[in-house]
Short mmCIF file of C-alpha atoms in Angstrom, two decimals:
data_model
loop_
_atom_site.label_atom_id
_atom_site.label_comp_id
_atom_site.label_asym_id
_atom_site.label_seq_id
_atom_site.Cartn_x
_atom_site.Cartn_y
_atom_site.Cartn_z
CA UNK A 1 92.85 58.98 33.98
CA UNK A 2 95.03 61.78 35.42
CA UNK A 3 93.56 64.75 36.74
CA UNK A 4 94.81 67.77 38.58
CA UNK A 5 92.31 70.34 40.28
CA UNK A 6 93.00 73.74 41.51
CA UNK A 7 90.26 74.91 42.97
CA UNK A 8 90.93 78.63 43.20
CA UNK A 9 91.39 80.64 39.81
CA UNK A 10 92.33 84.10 41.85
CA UNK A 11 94.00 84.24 44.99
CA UNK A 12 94.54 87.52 46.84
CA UNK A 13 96.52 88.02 50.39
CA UNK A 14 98.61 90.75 51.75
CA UNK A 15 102.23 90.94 52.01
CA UNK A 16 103.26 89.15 55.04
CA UNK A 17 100.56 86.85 55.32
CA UNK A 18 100.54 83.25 54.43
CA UNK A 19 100.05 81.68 51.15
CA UNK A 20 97.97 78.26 50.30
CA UNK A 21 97.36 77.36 46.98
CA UNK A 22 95.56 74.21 46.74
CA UNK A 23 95.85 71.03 44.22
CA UNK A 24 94.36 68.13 44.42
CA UNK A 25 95.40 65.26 42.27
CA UNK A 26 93.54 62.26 40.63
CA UNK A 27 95.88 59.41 39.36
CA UNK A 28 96.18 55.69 39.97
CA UNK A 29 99.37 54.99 39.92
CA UNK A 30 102.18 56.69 42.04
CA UNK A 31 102.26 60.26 41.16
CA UNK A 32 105.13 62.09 40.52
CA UNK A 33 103.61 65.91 41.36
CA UNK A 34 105.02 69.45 40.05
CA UNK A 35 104.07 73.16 41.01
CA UNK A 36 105.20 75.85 38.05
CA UNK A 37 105.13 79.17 38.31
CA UNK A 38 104.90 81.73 35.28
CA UNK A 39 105.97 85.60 35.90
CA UNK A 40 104.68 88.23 34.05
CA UNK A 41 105.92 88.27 30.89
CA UNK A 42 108.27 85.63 31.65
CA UNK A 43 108.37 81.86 30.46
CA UNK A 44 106.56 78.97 32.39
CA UNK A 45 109.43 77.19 34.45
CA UNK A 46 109.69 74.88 37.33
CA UNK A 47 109.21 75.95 40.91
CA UNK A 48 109.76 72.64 42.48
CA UNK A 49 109.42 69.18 42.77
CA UNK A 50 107.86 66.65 45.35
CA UNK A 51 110.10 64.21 44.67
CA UNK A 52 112.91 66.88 46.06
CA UNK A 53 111.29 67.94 48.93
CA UNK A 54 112.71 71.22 48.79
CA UNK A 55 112.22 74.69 49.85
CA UNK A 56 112.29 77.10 46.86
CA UNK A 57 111.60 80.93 47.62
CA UNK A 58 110.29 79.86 50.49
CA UNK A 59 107.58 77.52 49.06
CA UNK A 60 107.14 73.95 50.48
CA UNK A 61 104.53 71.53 49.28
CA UNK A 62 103.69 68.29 50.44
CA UNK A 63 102.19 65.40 48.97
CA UNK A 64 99.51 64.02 50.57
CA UNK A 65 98.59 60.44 49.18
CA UNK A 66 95.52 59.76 51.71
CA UNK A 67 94.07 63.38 50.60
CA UNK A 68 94.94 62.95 47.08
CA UNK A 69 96.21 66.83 47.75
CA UNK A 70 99.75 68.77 46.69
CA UNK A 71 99.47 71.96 48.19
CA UNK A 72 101.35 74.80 47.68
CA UNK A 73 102.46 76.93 51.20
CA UNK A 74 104.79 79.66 52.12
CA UNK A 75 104.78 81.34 55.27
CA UNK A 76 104.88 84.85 54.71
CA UNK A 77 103.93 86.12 50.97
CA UNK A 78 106.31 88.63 48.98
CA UNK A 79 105.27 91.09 46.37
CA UNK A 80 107.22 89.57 43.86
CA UNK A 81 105.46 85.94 43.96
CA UNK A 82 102.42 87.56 42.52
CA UNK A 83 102.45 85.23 39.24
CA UNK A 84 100.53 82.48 37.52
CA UNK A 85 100.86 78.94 39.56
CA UNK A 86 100.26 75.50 38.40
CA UNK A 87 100.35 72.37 39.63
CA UNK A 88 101.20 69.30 37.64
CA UNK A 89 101.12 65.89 37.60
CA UNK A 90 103.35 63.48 35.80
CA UNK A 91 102.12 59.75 34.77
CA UNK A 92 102.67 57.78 32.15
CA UNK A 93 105.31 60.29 30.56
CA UNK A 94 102.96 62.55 30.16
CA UNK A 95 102.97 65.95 31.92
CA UNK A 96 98.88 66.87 33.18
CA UNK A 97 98.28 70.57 34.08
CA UNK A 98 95.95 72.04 36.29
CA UNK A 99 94.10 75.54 35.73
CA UNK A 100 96.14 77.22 37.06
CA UNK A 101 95.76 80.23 40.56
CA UNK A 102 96.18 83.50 39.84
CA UNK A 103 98.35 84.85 43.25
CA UNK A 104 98.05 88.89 43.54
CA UNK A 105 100.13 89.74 46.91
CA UNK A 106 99.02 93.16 47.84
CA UNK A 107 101.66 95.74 49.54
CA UNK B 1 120.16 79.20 25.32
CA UNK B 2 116.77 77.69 26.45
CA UNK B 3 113.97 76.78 24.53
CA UNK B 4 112.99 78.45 21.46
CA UNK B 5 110.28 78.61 19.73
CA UNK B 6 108.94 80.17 15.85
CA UNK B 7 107.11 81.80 14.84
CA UNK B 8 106.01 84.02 18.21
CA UNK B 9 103.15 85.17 16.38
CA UNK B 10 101.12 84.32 13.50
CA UNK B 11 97.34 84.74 12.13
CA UNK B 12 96.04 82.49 9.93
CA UNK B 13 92.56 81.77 8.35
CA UNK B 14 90.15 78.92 9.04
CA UNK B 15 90.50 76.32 7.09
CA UNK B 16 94.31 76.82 6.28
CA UNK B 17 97.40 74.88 7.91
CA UNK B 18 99.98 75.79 10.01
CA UNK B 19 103.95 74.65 11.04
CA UNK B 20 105.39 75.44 14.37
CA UNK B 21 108.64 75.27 15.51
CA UNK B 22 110.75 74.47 18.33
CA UNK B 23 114.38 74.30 19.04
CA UNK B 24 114.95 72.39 22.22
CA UNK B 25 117.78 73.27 24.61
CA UNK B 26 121.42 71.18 23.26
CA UNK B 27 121.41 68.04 24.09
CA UNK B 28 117.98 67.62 25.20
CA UNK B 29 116.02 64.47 23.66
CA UNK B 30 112.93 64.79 24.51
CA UNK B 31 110.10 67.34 23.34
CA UNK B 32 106.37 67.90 24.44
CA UNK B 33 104.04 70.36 22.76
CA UNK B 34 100.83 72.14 24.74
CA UNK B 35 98.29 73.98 23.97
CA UNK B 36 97.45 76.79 26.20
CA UNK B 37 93.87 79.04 26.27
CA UNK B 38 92.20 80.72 28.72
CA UNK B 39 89.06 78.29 28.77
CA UNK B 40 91.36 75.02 29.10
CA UNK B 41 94.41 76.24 30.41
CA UNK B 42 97.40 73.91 29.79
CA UNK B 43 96.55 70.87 27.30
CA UNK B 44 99.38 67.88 26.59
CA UNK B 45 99.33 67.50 22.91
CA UNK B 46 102.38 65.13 22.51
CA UNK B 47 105.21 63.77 23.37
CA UNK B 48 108.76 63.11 21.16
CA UNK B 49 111.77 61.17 21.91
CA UNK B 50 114.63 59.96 19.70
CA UNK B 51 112.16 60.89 16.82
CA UNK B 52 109.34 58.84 17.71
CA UNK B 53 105.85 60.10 19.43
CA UNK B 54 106.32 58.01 22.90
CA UNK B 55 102.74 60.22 24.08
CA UNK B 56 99.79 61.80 22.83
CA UNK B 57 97.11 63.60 24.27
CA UNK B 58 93.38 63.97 23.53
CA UNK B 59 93.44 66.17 20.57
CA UNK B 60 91.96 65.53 17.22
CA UNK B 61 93.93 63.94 13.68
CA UNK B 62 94.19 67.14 12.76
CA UNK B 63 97.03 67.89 15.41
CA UNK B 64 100.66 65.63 14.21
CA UNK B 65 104.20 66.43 15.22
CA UNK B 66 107.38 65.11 14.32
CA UNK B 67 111.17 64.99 15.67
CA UNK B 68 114.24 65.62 13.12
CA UNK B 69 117.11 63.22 14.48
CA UNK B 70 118.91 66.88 15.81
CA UNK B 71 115.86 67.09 18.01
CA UNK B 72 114.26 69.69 16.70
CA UNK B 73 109.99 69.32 16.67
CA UNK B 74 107.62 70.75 14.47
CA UNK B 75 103.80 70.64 15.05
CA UNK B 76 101.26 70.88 12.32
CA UNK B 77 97.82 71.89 12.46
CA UNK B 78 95.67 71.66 9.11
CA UNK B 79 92.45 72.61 8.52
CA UNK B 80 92.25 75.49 11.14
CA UNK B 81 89.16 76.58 13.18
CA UNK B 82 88.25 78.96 15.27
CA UNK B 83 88.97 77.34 18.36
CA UNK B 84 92.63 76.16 17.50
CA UNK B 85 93.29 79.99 18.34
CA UNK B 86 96.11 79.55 21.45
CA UNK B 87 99.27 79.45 22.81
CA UNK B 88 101.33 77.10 21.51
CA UNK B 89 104.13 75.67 24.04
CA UNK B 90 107.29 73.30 23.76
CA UNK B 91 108.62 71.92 26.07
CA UNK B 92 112.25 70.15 26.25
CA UNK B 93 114.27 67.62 28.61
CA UNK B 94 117.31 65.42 28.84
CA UNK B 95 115.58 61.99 28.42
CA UNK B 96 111.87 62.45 29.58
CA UNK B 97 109.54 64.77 32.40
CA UNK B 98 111.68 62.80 35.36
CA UNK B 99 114.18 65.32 34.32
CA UNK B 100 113.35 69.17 34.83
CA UNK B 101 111.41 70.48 31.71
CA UNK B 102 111.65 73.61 30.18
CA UNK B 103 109.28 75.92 28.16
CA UNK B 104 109.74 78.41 25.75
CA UNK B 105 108.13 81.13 25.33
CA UNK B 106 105.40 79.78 22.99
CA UNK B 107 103.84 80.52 19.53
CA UNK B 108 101.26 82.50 19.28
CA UNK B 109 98.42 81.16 17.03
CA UNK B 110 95.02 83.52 16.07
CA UNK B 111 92.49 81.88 13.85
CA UNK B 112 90.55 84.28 11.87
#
Protein backbone atom coordinates (compact mmCIF):
# COMPACT_ATOMS: atom_id res chain seq x y z
CA UNK A 1 0.00 0.00 0.00
CA UNK A 2 1.22 3.60 -0.50
CA UNK A 3 1.71 5.77 2.29
CA UNK A 4 3.13 9.20 2.79
CA UNK A 5 3.90 10.62 6.43
CA UNK A 6 4.57 14.09 7.44
CA UNK A 7 5.33 14.12 10.67
CA UNK A 8 4.96 17.76 11.61
CA UNK A 9 1.37 19.42 11.25
CA UNK A 10 2.86 23.13 12.25
CA UNK A 11 6.13 24.30 11.51
CA UNK A 12 7.41 27.66 12.76
CA UNK A 13 11.06 29.33 11.99
CA UNK A 14 12.20 32.82 11.51
CA UNK A 15 12.99 34.57 8.43
CA UNK A 16 16.42 33.71 7.47
CA UNK A 17 16.70 30.52 9.02
CA UNK A 18 16.50 27.19 7.40
CA UNK A 19 13.54 25.24 6.48
CA UNK A 20 13.03 21.19 6.77
CA UNK A 21 9.88 19.78 6.22
CA UNK A 22 9.95 16.15 6.51
CA UNK A 23 8.15 13.16 4.42
CA UNK A 24 8.65 9.94 4.63
CA UNK A 25 7.27 7.59 2.08
CA UNK A 26 5.94 3.93 2.17
CA UNK A 27 5.62 2.25 -1.32
CA UNK A 28 6.95 -0.90 -2.94
CA UNK A 29 7.54 -0.17 -6.07
CA UNK A 30 9.72 2.78 -7.42
CA UNK A 31 8.20 5.92 -6.26
CA UNK A 32 7.70 8.74 -8.22
CA UNK A 33 7.56 11.59 -5.16
CA UNK A 34 5.85 15.25 -5.29
CA UNK A 35 5.94 18.27 -2.75
CA UNK A 36 2.74 20.86 -3.34
CA UNK A 37 2.36 23.83 -1.89
CA UNK A 38 -1.09 25.72 -1.33
CA UNK A 39 -1.05 29.72 -0.60
CA UNK A 40 -3.53 31.33 1.18
CA UNK A 41 -6.40 31.57 -0.60
CA UNK A 42 -4.81 30.29 -3.58
CA UNK A 43 -5.25 26.83 -5.43
CA UNK A 44 -3.11 23.66 -4.55
CA UNK A 45 -0.34 23.50 -7.36
CA UNK A 46 2.93 21.84 -7.88
CA UNK A 47 6.13 22.97 -6.23
CA UNK A 48 8.35 20.39 -7.69
CA UNK A 49 9.23 17.18 -8.71
CA UNK A 50 11.96 14.50 -7.76
CA UNK A 51 12.10 13.20 -10.88
CA UNK A 52 13.40 16.94 -12.00
CA UNK A 53 15.73 17.50 -9.50
CA UNK A 54 15.20 21.03 -9.48
CA UNK A 55 15.51 24.04 -7.43
CA UNK A 56 12.17 25.93 -7.19
CA UNK A 57 12.08 29.15 -4.88
CA UNK A 58 14.86 27.93 -3.50
CA UNK A 59 13.48 24.52 -2.34
CA UNK A 60 15.46 21.27 -3.07
CA UNK A 61 14.33 17.86 -1.98
CA UNK A 62 15.93 14.71 -2.26
CA UNK A 63 14.81 11.31 -2.41
CA UNK A 64 16.20 9.09 -0.22
CA UNK A 65 15.37 5.35 -1.15
CA UNK A 66 17.47 3.67 1.87
CA UNK A 67 15.49 6.19 4.36
CA UNK A 68 12.29 5.81 2.64
CA UNK A 69 12.41 9.90 3.20
CA UNK A 70 11.58 13.06 0.60
CA UNK A 71 12.40 15.96 2.45
CA UNK A 72 11.67 19.26 1.80
CA UNK A 73 14.86 22.01 2.45
CA UNK A 74 15.61 25.55 1.67
CA UNK A 75 18.35 27.38 3.05
CA UNK A 76 17.16 30.51 4.24
CA UNK A 77 13.15 30.87 4.76
CA UNK A 78 11.13 33.94 3.20
CA UNK A 79 7.98 35.42 4.54
CA UNK A 80 6.13 34.64 1.64
CA UNK A 81 6.63 30.64 1.77
CA UNK A 82 4.44 30.64 4.80
CA UNK A 83 1.71 28.22 3.12
CA UNK A 84 0.25 24.75 3.35
CA UNK A 85 2.94 21.92 2.09
CA UNK A 86 2.37 18.46 1.00
CA UNK A 87 4.16 15.82 -0.07
CA UNK A 88 2.93 13.22 -2.48
CA UNK A 89 3.52 10.12 -3.79
CA UNK A 90 2.58 8.73 -7.13
CA UNK A 91 2.08 4.75 -7.76
CA UNK A 92 0.00 2.95 -9.61
CA UNK A 93 -1.60 6.17 -11.31
CA UNK A 94 -2.77 7.15 -8.41
CA UNK A 95 -1.71 10.39 -6.67
CA UNK A 96 -1.29 9.58 -2.38
CA UNK A 97 -1.22 12.74 -0.17
CA UNK A 98 0.29 13.29 2.97
CA UNK A 99 -1.20 15.58 5.90
CA UNK A 100 0.10 18.10 5.05
CA UNK A 101 2.87 21.00 7.37
CA UNK A 102 1.63 24.04 8.14
CA UNK A 103 5.02 26.53 7.50
CA UNK A 104 4.50 30.06 9.45
CA UNK A 105 7.94 32.06 8.68
CA UNK A 106 8.03 34.75 11.24
CA UNK A 107 9.61 38.38 10.31
CA UNK B 1 -7.86 28.97 -18.13
CA UNK B 2 -7.03 26.27 -15.47
CA UNK B 3 -9.16 24.05 -13.76
CA UNK B 4 -12.60 24.82 -12.90
CA UNK B 5 -14.74 23.63 -10.82
CA UNK B 6 -19.01 24.04 -9.86
CA UNK B 7 -20.57 24.62 -7.80
CA UNK B 8 -17.89 26.49 -5.19
CA UNK B 9 -20.34 26.11 -2.59
CA UNK B 10 -23.29 24.18 -1.76
CA UNK B 11 -25.29 22.79 1.46
CA UNK B 12 -27.21 19.98 1.23
CA UNK B 13 -29.16 17.69 3.69
CA UNK B 14 -28.33 14.16 4.85
CA UNK B 15 -29.69 11.78 3.06
CA UNK B 16 -29.97 13.78 -0.31
CA UNK B 17 -27.53 13.53 -3.47
CA UNK B 18 -25.26 15.67 -4.93
CA UNK B 19 -23.43 16.46 -8.69
CA UNK B 20 -20.12 18.13 -8.92
CA UNK B 21 -18.46 19.49 -11.63
CA UNK B 22 -15.25 19.97 -13.20
CA UNK B 23 -13.95 21.44 -16.34
CA UNK B 24 -10.43 20.31 -16.90
CA UNK B 25 -7.82 22.55 -18.54
CA UNK B 26 -8.17 22.10 -22.91
CA UNK B 27 -6.77 19.36 -23.97
CA UNK B 28 -6.17 17.63 -20.84
CA UNK B 29 -7.38 13.80 -20.70
CA UNK B 30 -7.10 12.85 -17.64
CA UNK B 31 -9.16 13.80 -14.36
CA UNK B 32 -8.78 12.82 -10.57
CA UNK B 33 -11.24 13.86 -7.89
CA UNK B 34 -10.16 14.28 -3.89
CA UNK B 35 -11.65 14.76 -1.06
CA UNK B 36 -10.15 17.15 1.30
CA UNK B 37 -11.07 17.64 5.41
CA UNK B 38 -9.27 18.69 8.11
CA UNK B 39 -9.26 15.17 9.94
CA UNK B 40 -7.97 13.25 6.66
CA UNK B 41 -6.44 15.79 4.73
CA UNK B 42 -6.14 14.92 0.99
CA UNK B 43 -8.11 11.57 -0.01
CA UNK B 44 -7.80 10.03 -3.88
CA UNK B 45 -11.30 9.28 -4.81
CA UNK B 46 -10.77 8.42 -8.56
CA UNK B 47 -9.23 8.50 -11.43
CA UNK B 48 -10.69 9.21 -15.34
CA UNK B 49 -9.12 8.84 -18.63
CA UNK B 50 -10.59 8.75 -22.14
CA UNK B 51 -13.95 8.23 -20.21
CA UNK B 52 -13.15 5.27 -18.33
CA UNK B 53 -12.27 5.08 -14.34
CA UNK B 54 -8.43 3.77 -14.82
CA UNK B 55 -8.27 4.33 -10.49
CA UNK B 56 -10.25 4.35 -7.51
CA UNK B 57 -9.61 4.97 -4.09
CA UNK B 58 -10.98 3.63 -0.79
CA UNK B 59 -14.25 5.32 -0.62
CA UNK B 60 -17.61 3.77 -0.30
CA UNK B 61 -20.44 2.82 -3.48
CA UNK B 62 -21.89 5.71 -2.63
CA UNK B 63 -19.01 7.87 -4.27
CA UNK B 64 -19.19 7.28 -8.67
CA UNK B 65 -17.80 9.62 -11.27
CA UNK B 66 -17.92 9.70 -14.83
CA UNK B 67 -15.99 11.37 -17.95
CA UNK B 68 -18.09 12.98 -21.00
CA UNK B 69 -15.88 12.20 -24.20
CA UNK B 70 -14.98 16.39 -24.04
CA UNK B 71 -13.37 15.50 -20.76
CA UNK B 72 -15.38 17.01 -18.59
CA UNK B 73 -16.01 14.85 -14.94
CA UNK B 74 -18.78 14.88 -12.75
CA UNK B 75 -18.81 13.21 -9.28
CA UNK B 76 -21.90 12.05 -7.53
CA UNK B 77 -22.49 11.50 -4.03
CA UNK B 78 -26.04 10.02 -2.95
CA UNK B 79 -27.29 9.43 0.16
CA UNK B 80 -25.32 12.21 2.07
CA UNK B 81 -24.04 12.07 5.71
CA UNK B 82 -22.61 14.03 7.94
CA UNK B 83 -19.19 13.20 7.33
CA UNK B 84 -19.23 13.62 3.41
CA UNK B 85 -19.02 17.43 4.55
CA UNK B 86 -15.48 18.57 2.55
CA UNK B 87 -13.65 19.98 0.00
CA UNK B 88 -14.15 18.62 -3.06
CA UNK B 89 -10.97 18.79 -5.56
CA UNK B 90 -10.30 17.99 -9.38
CA UNK B 91 -7.60 17.56 -10.61
CA UNK B 92 -6.53 17.55 -14.50
CA UNK B 93 -3.44 16.39 -16.79
CA UNK B 94 -2.33 15.75 -20.32
CA UNK B 95 -2.37 11.88 -20.25
CA UNK B 96 -1.91 10.82 -16.50
CA UNK B 97 0.02 12.20 -12.88
CA UNK B 98 3.60 11.65 -14.91
CA UNK B 99 2.51 14.87 -16.36
CA UNK B 100 2.15 18.03 -13.97
CA UNK B 101 -1.42 18.05 -12.41
CA UNK B 102 -3.46 20.80 -11.71
CA UNK B 103 -6.22 21.65 -9.13
CA UNK B 104 -8.94 23.84 -9.08
CA UNK B 105 -10.11 25.54 -6.66
CA UNK B 106 -12.57 22.92 -5.28
CA UNK B 107 -16.30 22.56 -4.37
CA UNK B 108 -17.33 23.20 -1.34
CA UNK B 109 -19.70 20.55 0.15
CA UNK B 110 -21.61 21.10 3.91
CA UNK B 111 -23.85 18.32 5.02
CA UNK B 112 -26.53 19.44 7.26
Amino acid sequence: AQRVTQPEKLLSVFKGAPVELKCNYSYSGSPELFWYVQYSRQRLQLLLRHISRESIKGFTADLNKGETSFHLKKPFAQEEDSAMYYCALEGAQKLVFGQGTRLTINP
Amino acid sequence: TGVTQSPTHLIKTRGQQVTLSCSPISGHRSVSWYQQTPGQGLQFLFEYFSETQRNKGNFPGRFSGRQFSNSRSEMNVSTLELGDSALYLCASSLVDSENTIYFGEGSWLTVV
